[in-house]
Amino acid sequence: MSAVIRAIASRAVRPETYQSHVAAVDTLIMQTFQGPITDLLGVYAMIVFLTWTGRTRLMGYVASVATELKLHEAAIVIGDQDTEHTPELVENARAWFTFCCLDLQTNLSKPYVINNMRQYLGYAKYLVMSPYHRPVDNRICAYIQGFIITGDLKGKLQNSQMRSKPLPQAAIDLLTSSDEAVDKWLHEMTNKFHPLYQTFSEKQDRNRLLVPFAFMKLYINGLVLQGMGSADDLKSDPVRIEFIRRALESASLMIETQHESTNFRRSFKYSIDYTGIPLYYAISFILKALPLAYSFVDPRHLLNRVEQAAEIFEEGGAQDTANELRRDSDRIAALTQTVLSRRAIQSSDGDIPLSELFDIPSFIEEMTWDENFPALGIFPSE
């Protein structure tokens, strides 16, 4: 764990050593491929590492180690009323549900790693009912309840439905009900949640649940962009236009929330591969949707949000990424005849291009369709 912490911290403190620290952690992980199985702290270390460095390809290995440690069994046993809770049992279940949260969020655009994940998720509530409950358990349960909505939608929608023109009523009903479910989720979480994770006195620290809320709504409503090749495709489909408007509003809310948070921007230097994922999705969707839908929305408002995102990357030390975003913004501004304020663009040779910044796909380009929830069964559930 100490090696992982050093790697994450080095990104902000000594960025020139970041890759060497990451390579050192990679070596430590490879050493666990043979010999005794790692312990629970090792699993947590790998989860933190793959999350905060964007190395999501490690998820399959972490899942295999977690099942060897029987963490998935603890997640079910914790719900057995005849079983006495122990600190070890609860911590094992907590680790499994933490990994479920990561899988639900990270793999919306590709098959889930955990086999039969749905059978475990209903037991997460027993974490907050346990005598060994911790405040973080409220957050785990909140995220699971929210991302079950998007996971279920992912399993029900079919590619043929989304590409039909106009949208079929079955798809409209499913998208609408999912969007409404996310609204209900936010209302319930902000009214029932532990005060530590609910509201904040300062505007910059407003409800942190707004980011996953906006992310889920962006995902749900943004799916209708599938199969749209031109603005003419949208003109004859007003219902699809309304879904795209909602998606763009959610992308705007996500960027605004992160831009207004001093804490988020201060930590972005070392959290860029973790907290930057929803920001990346929001930017990606705006840049994909605006050339098609600019006649139906306010392009200036949305391009100003892209500028705010560029400022976040700029402050995080990714100047080239910020410049790339501004070039894309200027290109779309010219297309939409939108006047933007002048900006001073600087150049840096050491930054990472936006397309290579994250080890994640774009859900607009690489959606996995026609799969049940969860989509991929790799590891045994018993």
Short mmCIF file of C-alpha atoms in Angstrom, two decimals:
data_model
loop_
_atom_site.label_atom_id
_atom_site.label_comp_id
_atom_site.label_asym_id
_atom_site.label_seq_id
_atom_site.Cartn_x
_atom_site.Cartn_y
_atom_site.Cartn_z
CA MET A 1 0.00 0.00 0.00
CA SER A 2 2.85 2.38 0.77
CA ALA A 3 4.23 1.91 -2.77
CA VAL A 4 0.78 2.75 -4.21
CA ILE A 5 0.50 5.89 -2.09
CA ARG A 6 3.96 7.02 -3.21
CA ALA A 7 3.02 6.47 -6.86
CA ILE A 8 -0.19 8.50 -6.56
CA ALA A 9 1.47 11.30 -4.60
CA SER A 10 4.40 11.52 -7.01
CA ARG A 11 2.11 12.68 -9.79
CA ALA A 12 1.56 15.96 -7.96
CA VAL A 13 4.79 16.28 -5.97
CA ARG A 14 7.42 14.94 -8.38
CA PRO A 15 5.70 14.18 -11.71
CA GLU A 16 8.99 13.27 -13.38
CA THR A 17 9.16 10.19 -11.11
CA TYR A 18 5.53 9.13 -11.59
CA GLN A 19 6.11 6.50 -14.28
CA SER A 20 8.97 4.91 -12.36
CA HIS A 21 6.80 4.65 -9.24
CA VAL A 22 3.98 3.12 -11.29
CA ALA A 23 6.41 0.62 -12.81
CA ALA A 24 7.57 -0.32 -9.29
CA VAL A 25 3.98 -1.07 -8.26
CA ASP A 26 3.47 -3.09 -11.47
CA THR A 27 6.47 -5.21 -10.48
CA LEU A 28 5.09 -5.78 -6.99
CA ILE A 29 1.75 -6.87 -8.43
CA MET A 30 3.42 -9.28 -10.86
CA GLN A 31 5.20 -10.89 -7.93
CA THR A 32 1.79 -11.92 -6.57
CA PHE A 33 1.06 -13.97 -9.70
CA GLN A 34 2.86 -16.90 -8.09
CA GLY A 35 3.20 -18.09 -4.52
CA PRO A 36 0.87 -17.34 -1.60
CA ILE A 37 -2.26 -15.36 -2.23
CA THR A 38 -2.10 -11.72 -1.16
CA ASP A 39 -4.04 -10.52 1.88
CA LEU A 40 -6.99 -8.12 2.10
CA LEU A 41 -4.71 -5.09 2.38
CA GLY A 42 -3.07 -6.17 -0.87
CA VAL A 43 -6.47 -6.29 -2.56
CA TYR A 44 -7.25 -2.79 -1.33
CA ALA A 45 -3.87 -1.59 -2.54
CA MET A 46 -4.53 -2.95 -6.04
CA ILE A 47 -8.02 -1.43 -6.09
CA VAL A 48 -6.62 1.98 -5.13
CA PHE A 49 -3.82 1.62 -7.69
CA LEU A 50 -6.00 0.68 -10.65
CA THR A 51 -8.57 3.33 -9.72
CA TRP A 52 -6.25 6.26 -9.14
CA THR A 53 -3.95 5.51 -12.07
CA GLY A 54 -6.65 4.54 -14.59
CA ARG A 55 -5.18 1.04 -15.09
CA THR A 56 -8.53 -0.67 -15.31
CA ARG A 57 -7.13 -3.72 -17.11
CA LEU A 58 -6.05 -4.95 -13.69
CA MET A 59 -9.68 -5.42 -12.67
CA GLY A 60 -9.84 -9.00 -13.89
CA TYR A 61 -6.85 -9.98 -11.79
CA VAL A 62 -8.18 -8.19 -8.71
CA ALA A 63 -11.50 -10.02 -9.13
CA SER A 64 -9.72 -13.38 -9.27
CA VAL A 65 -7.73 -12.60 -6.10
CA ALA A 66 -10.88 -11.38 -4.33
CA THR A 67 -12.71 -14.62 -5.12
CA GLU A 68 -9.75 -16.67 -3.89
CA LEU A 69 -10.03 -14.79 -0.61
CA LYS A 70 -13.78 -15.61 -0.66
CA LEU A 71 -14.77 -11.97 -0.35
CA HIS A 72 -17.82 -12.67 -2.51
CA GLU A 73 -18.99 -15.27 -0.01
CA ALA A 74 -18.69 -12.77 2.83
CA ALA A 75 -20.91 -10.40 0.85
CA ILE A 76 -23.73 -12.96 0.97
CA VAL A 77 -23.10 -14.34 4.47
CA ILE A 78 -23.37 -10.83 5.93
CA GLY A 79 -27.07 -10.93 5.07
CA ASP A 80 -27.69 -14.19 6.94
CA GLN A 81 -29.60 -13.33 10.11
CA ASP A 82 -28.27 -16.44 11.84
CA THR A 83 -24.66 -15.43 11.28
CA GLU A 84 -22.95 -13.28 13.89
CA HIS A 85 -21.13 -10.33 12.40
CA THR A 86 -17.42 -10.11 13.09
CA PRO A 87 -15.01 -7.31 12.12
CA GLU A 88 -13.33 -9.66 9.62
CA LEU A 89 -16.60 -10.70 7.98
CA VAL A 90 -17.80 -7.12 7.60
CA GLU A 91 -14.46 -5.91 6.27
CA ASN A 92 -14.36 -8.71 3.69
CA ALA A 93 -17.89 -7.87 2.56
CA ARG A 94 -17.01 -4.17 2.47
CA ALA A 95 -14.05 -4.89 0.20
CA TRP A 96 -16.23 -6.92 -2.18
CA PHE A 97 -18.93 -4.26 -2.39
CA THR A 98 -16.25 -1.61 -2.93
CA PHE A 99 -15.04 -3.60 -5.92
CA CYS A 100 -18.63 -3.97 -7.14
CA CYS A 101 -18.97 -0.16 -7.06
CA LEU A 102 -15.82 0.18 -9.13
CA ASP A 103 -17.01 -2.41 -11.64
CA LEU A 104 -20.45 -0.78 -11.98
CA GLN A 105 -18.97 2.65 -12.63
CA THR A 106 -15.93 1.80 -14.72
CA ASN A 107 -17.41 -0.81 -17.04
CA LEU A 108 -20.64 0.82 -18.17
CA SER A 109 -19.28 0.80 -21.70
CA LYS A 110 -17.97 -2.78 -21.70
CA PRO A 111 -18.74 -6.13 -20.04
CA TYR A 112 -18.71 -6.24 -16.26
CA VAL A 113 -15.93 -8.23 -14.66
CA ILE A 114 -17.86 -9.74 -11.73
CA ASN A 115 -19.98 -12.75 -12.63
CA ASN A 116 -23.62 -12.65 -11.44
CA MET A 117 -22.99 -9.34 -9.72
CA ARG A 118 -26.70 -8.71 -9.28
CA GLN A 119 -26.98 -11.53 -6.75
CA TYR A 120 -24.60 -9.75 -4.36
CA LEU A 121 -25.77 -6.16 -4.58
CA GLY A 122 -28.93 -6.59 -2.53
CA TYR A 123 -26.85 -7.56 0.49
CA ALA A 124 -24.89 -4.30 0.59
CA LYS A 125 -27.51 -2.75 2.88
CA TYR A 126 -26.39 -5.07 5.67
CA LEU A 127 -23.15 -3.11 5.90
CA VAL A 128 -25.00 -0.12 7.36
CA MET A 129 -27.01 -2.40 9.65
CA SER A 130 -23.90 -4.04 11.11
CA PRO A 131 -22.50 -3.18 14.56
CA TYR A 132 -19.20 -2.70 12.70
CA HIS A 133 -20.69 -0.16 10.32
CA ARG A 134 -18.47 2.68 9.10
CA PRO A 135 -19.57 5.98 7.47
CA VAL A 136 -18.08 4.88 4.15
CA ASP A 137 -20.67 2.08 4.01
CA ASN A 138 -23.39 4.67 3.39
CA ARG A 139 -21.51 5.85 0.34
CA ILE A 140 -20.97 2.30 -0.93
CA CYS A 141 -24.68 1.56 -0.65
CA ALA A 142 -25.62 4.84 -2.32
CA TYR A 143 -23.37 4.21 -5.31
CA ILE A 144 -24.57 0.63 -5.68
CA GLN A 145 -28.23 1.66 -5.62
CA GLY A 146 -27.57 4.33 -8.22
CA PHE A 147 -25.44 2.36 -10.64
CA ILE A 148 -27.80 -0.61 -10.53
CA ILE A 149 -30.12 1.67 -12.54
CA THR A 150 -27.60 2.17 -15.33
CA GLY A 151 -26.53 -1.47 -15.17
CA ASP A 152 -30.09 -2.69 -15.62
CA LEU A 153 -30.61 -0.27 -18.50
CA LYS A 154 -27.42 -1.51 -20.14
CA GLY A 155 -28.77 -5.06 -20.09
CA LYS A 156 -32.22 -4.21 -21.45
CA LEU A 157 -31.53 -1.81 -24.31
CA GLN A 158 -30.67 -3.20 -27.71
CA ASN A 159 -28.60 -1.62 -30.42
CA SER A 160 -31.37 -1.99 -32.97
CA GLN A 161 -33.73 0.02 -30.75
CA MET A 162 -31.33 2.92 -30.40
CA ARG A 163 -30.61 3.09 -34.12
CA SER A 164 -34.27 3.07 -35.17
CA LYS A 165 -35.57 6.35 -36.57
CA PRO A 166 -37.57 7.60 -34.81
CA LEU A 167 -36.94 6.01 -31.43
CA PRO A 168 -39.38 3.17 -30.71
CA GLN A 169 -41.77 3.68 -27.81
CA ALA A 170 -40.27 0.77 -25.86
CA ALA A 171 -36.86 2.48 -25.85
CA ILE A 172 -38.41 5.83 -24.94
CA ASP A 173 -40.22 4.29 -21.97
CA LEU A 174 -37.10 2.49 -20.76
CA LEU A 175 -34.88 5.58 -21.02
CA THR A 176 -37.51 7.78 -19.37
CA SER A 177 -38.08 5.40 -16.46
CA SER A 178 -34.33 5.05 -15.91
CA ASP A 179 -33.85 8.82 -15.93
CA GLU A 180 -36.68 9.24 -13.44
CA ALA A 181 -35.19 6.50 -11.26
CA VAL A 182 -31.93 8.45 -11.03
CA ASP A 183 -33.86 11.58 -9.98
CA LYS A 184 -35.57 9.53 -7.28
CA TRP A 185 -32.22 8.06 -6.21
CA LEU A 186 -30.72 11.52 -5.62
CA HIS A 187 -33.78 12.64 -3.66
CA GLU A 188 -33.65 9.57 -1.42
CA MET A 189 -29.91 9.71 -0.88
CA THR A 190 -29.86 13.39 0.04
CA ASN A 191 -32.74 12.93 2.48
CA LYS A 192 -31.69 9.66 4.12
CA PHE A 193 -27.93 9.82 3.93
CA HIS A 194 -25.52 10.13 6.85
CA PRO A 195 -24.99 13.89 7.43
CA LEU A 196 -21.27 13.52 6.76
CA TYR A 197 -22.03 12.79 3.11
CA GLN A 198 -25.10 14.95 2.62
CA THR A 199 -24.98 18.75 2.42
CA PHE A 200 -22.09 21.13 2.94
CA SER A 201 -22.08 24.70 4.20
CA GLU A 202 -19.72 26.00 1.53
CA LYS A 203 -20.80 26.27 -2.11
CA GLN A 204 -17.54 24.71 -3.24
CA ASP A 205 -18.34 21.61 -1.17
CA ARG A 206 -21.90 21.10 -2.29
CA ASN A 207 -23.30 17.63 -2.41
CA ARG A 208 -20.70 15.27 -3.83
CA LEU A 209 -23.49 13.02 -5.08
CA LEU A 210 -24.15 15.54 -7.85
CA VAL A 211 -21.22 14.10 -9.82
CA PRO A 212 -22.46 10.48 -9.96
CA PHE A 213 -26.01 11.81 -10.40
CA ALA A 214 -25.01 13.85 -13.45
CA PHE A 215 -22.83 11.02 -14.75
CA MET A 216 -25.70 8.52 -14.66
CA LYS A 217 -28.12 10.93 -16.32
CA LEU A 218 -25.54 11.71 -19.00
CA TYR A 219 -25.08 8.00 -19.67
CA ILE A 220 -28.81 7.24 -19.82
CA ASN A 221 -29.92 10.14 -21.98
CA GLY A 222 -26.74 10.24 -24.05
CA LEU A 223 -27.33 6.76 -25.43
CA VAL A 224 -29.74 8.22 -27.99
CA LEU A 225 -26.79 9.70 -29.86
CA GLN A 226 -26.18 6.21 -31.21
CA GLY A 227 -26.75 6.03 -34.94
CA MET A 228 -27.06 9.79 -35.44
CA GLY A 229 -24.85 10.83 -38.34
CA SER A 230 -26.10 14.34 -39.07
CA ALA A 231 -28.31 17.14 -37.79
CA ASP A 232 -30.94 16.10 -40.33
CA ASP A 233 -31.30 12.79 -38.49
CA LEU A 234 -32.37 14.71 -35.39
CA LYS A 235 -34.82 17.12 -37.00
CA SER A 236 -37.39 14.40 -37.60
CA ASP A 237 -37.03 12.95 -34.07
CA PRO A 238 -38.02 15.55 -31.42
CA VAL A 239 -38.07 12.96 -28.65
CA ARG A 240 -34.44 12.09 -29.32
CA ILE A 241 -33.59 15.81 -29.26
CA GLU A 242 -35.09 16.10 -25.78
CA PHE A 243 -32.97 13.19 -24.52
CA ILE A 244 -29.86 14.82 -25.95
CA ARG A 245 -30.76 18.11 -24.26
CA ARG A 246 -30.99 16.30 -20.92
CA ALA A 247 -27.66 14.61 -21.53
CA LEU A 248 -26.00 17.92 -22.35
CA GLU A 249 -27.53 19.53 -19.26
CA SER A 250 -26.07 16.70 -17.18
CA ALA A 251 -22.65 17.10 -18.79
CA SER A 252 -22.82 20.81 -18.03
CA LEU A 253 -23.80 20.16 -14.40
CA MET A 254 -20.94 17.72 -13.96
CA ILE A 255 -18.30 20.14 -15.24
CA GLU A 256 -19.81 23.04 -13.30
CA THR A 257 -19.82 21.06 -10.04
CA GLN A 258 -16.21 20.02 -10.41
CA HIS A 259 -15.08 23.46 -11.56
CA GLU A 260 -16.68 25.14 -8.55
CA SER A 261 -15.04 22.77 -6.07
CA THR A 262 -11.76 24.18 -4.79
CA ASN A 263 -10.91 20.83 -3.22
CA PHE A 264 -11.48 18.98 -6.49
CA ARG A 265 -9.28 21.33 -8.48
CA ARG A 266 -6.57 21.40 -5.82
CA SER A 267 -6.28 17.61 -5.81
CA PHE A 268 -6.62 17.14 -9.57
CA LYS A 269 -2.85 16.91 -10.11
CA TYR A 270 -2.75 13.48 -8.48
CA SER A 271 -6.37 12.37 -8.88
CA ILE A 272 -6.62 13.08 -12.62
CA ASP A 273 -6.99 9.41 -13.63
CA TYR A 274 -9.73 8.86 -11.03
CA THR A 275 -11.82 11.98 -10.58
CA GLY A 276 -11.14 12.92 -14.18
CA ILE A 277 -13.14 10.01 -15.59
CA PRO A 278 -16.61 11.62 -15.31
CA LEU A 279 -15.10 14.89 -16.47
CA TYR A 280 -13.70 13.11 -19.53
CA TYR A 281 -17.12 11.62 -20.34
CA ALA A 282 -18.82 15.00 -20.02
CA ILE A 283 -16.31 16.68 -22.33
CA SER A 284 -16.45 13.81 -24.81
CA PHE A 285 -20.22 13.94 -25.05
CA ILE A 286 -20.38 17.71 -25.51
CA LEU A 287 -17.81 17.59 -28.31
CA LYS A 288 -19.67 14.73 -30.03
CA ALA A 289 -23.19 16.04 -29.61
CA LEU A 290 -22.79 19.75 -30.39
CA PRO A 291 -21.95 19.39 -34.11
CA LEU A 292 -25.26 17.53 -34.52
CA ALA A 293 -27.51 19.27 -32.00
CA TYR A 294 -26.27 22.86 -31.86
CA SER A 295 -29.49 24.17 -33.44
CA PHE A 296 -31.51 22.82 -30.51
CA VAL A 297 -29.33 23.90 -27.54
CA ASP A 298 -27.22 26.83 -26.37
CA PRO A 299 -23.76 26.12 -27.84
CA ARG A 300 -22.10 29.11 -26.16
CA HIS A 301 -23.10 27.87 -22.71
CA LEU A 302 -21.78 24.38 -23.41
CA LEU A 303 -18.53 25.58 -24.97
CA ASN A 304 -17.99 27.74 -21.89
CA ARG A 305 -18.24 24.52 -19.89
CA VAL A 306 -15.55 22.99 -22.10
CA GLU A 307 -13.39 26.01 -21.30
CA GLN A 308 -13.95 25.38 -17.59
CA ALA A 309 -12.86 21.79 -18.10
CA ALA A 310 -9.77 23.02 -19.92
CA GLU A 311 -8.97 25.24 -16.93
CA ILE A 312 -9.18 22.21 -14.64
CA PHE A 313 -6.75 20.25 -16.81
CA GLU A 314 -4.49 23.29 -17.09
CA GLU A 315 -4.32 23.70 -13.32
CA GLY A 316 -3.68 19.95 -13.05
CA GLY A 317 -0.54 20.27 -15.13
CA ALA A 318 -2.01 18.84 -18.36
CA GLN A 319 -1.46 21.94 -20.51
CA ASP A 320 -1.44 20.04 -23.82
CA THR A 321 -4.77 18.47 -22.94
CA ALA A 322 -6.21 21.89 -22.13
CA ASN A 323 -4.92 23.21 -25.44
CA GLU A 324 -6.47 20.28 -27.31
CA LEU A 325 -9.83 20.94 -25.69
CA ARG A 326 -9.63 24.60 -26.68
CA ARG A 327 -8.79 23.75 -30.26
CA ASP A 328 -11.80 21.43 -30.42
CA SER A 329 -13.93 24.14 -28.83
CA ASP A 330 -12.77 26.72 -31.38
CA ARG A 331 -13.53 24.31 -34.22
CA ILE A 332 -17.08 23.76 -32.98
CA ALA A 333 -17.52 27.48 -32.30
CA ALA A 334 -16.69 28.15 -35.94
CA LEU A 335 -19.15 25.48 -37.05
CA THR A 336 -21.94 26.85 -34.86
CA GLN A 337 -21.02 30.52 -35.42
CA THR A 338 -20.52 31.00 -31.69
CA VAL A 339 -18.33 33.84 -30.40
CA LEU A 340 -15.98 32.77 -27.60
CA SER A 341 -13.71 34.90 -25.43
CA ARG A 342 -10.02 35.04 -26.32
CA ARG A 343 -7.66 32.72 -24.46
CA ALA A 344 -3.92 32.54 -24.14
CA ILE A 345 -2.82 29.06 -25.19
CA GLN A 346 0.51 27.82 -23.97
CA SER A 347 2.36 24.71 -25.03
CA SER A 348 4.03 21.99 -23.02
CA ASP A 349 5.90 18.96 -24.29
CA GLY A 350 5.45 16.80 -21.22
CA ASP A 351 1.69 16.40 -21.05
CA ILE A 352 -0.45 13.50 -22.17
CA PRO A 353 -2.97 13.86 -25.04
CA LEU A 354 -6.61 13.62 -23.97
CA SER A 355 -7.16 10.44 -25.98
CA GLU A 356 -4.37 8.69 -24.06
CA LEU A 357 -5.05 10.13 -20.63
CA PHE A 358 -7.40 7.41 -19.42
CA ASP A 359 -7.45 3.65 -19.71
CA ILE A 360 -11.18 3.76 -20.48
CA PRO A 361 -13.27 3.69 -23.65
CA SER A 362 -15.78 6.27 -24.73
CA PHE A 363 -19.25 4.88 -24.06
CA ILE A 364 -20.56 6.68 -27.13
CA GLU A 365 -18.20 4.78 -29.41
CA GLU A 366 -17.82 1.41 -27.72
CA MET A 367 -21.07 0.48 -26.04
CA THR A 368 -21.56 -3.21 -25.35
CA TRP A 369 -25.06 -4.14 -26.43
CA ASP A 370 -27.37 -7.17 -26.26
CA GLU A 371 -25.89 -8.47 -23.02
CA ASN A 372 -27.65 -9.42 -19.82
CA PHE A 373 -26.74 -7.67 -16.58
CA PRO A 374 -23.98 -8.25 -15.65
CA ALA A 375 -22.59 -8.91 -19.09
CA LEU A 376 -19.59 -11.19 -18.73
CA GLY A 377 -19.19 -14.31 -16.58
CA ILE A 378 -15.51 -14.96 -15.98
CA PHE A 379 -15.26 -16.00 -12.37
CA PRO A 380 -17.29 -18.62 -10.46
CA SER A 381 -19.86 -17.34 -8.02
CA GLU A 382 -19.50 -20.26 -5.62
#
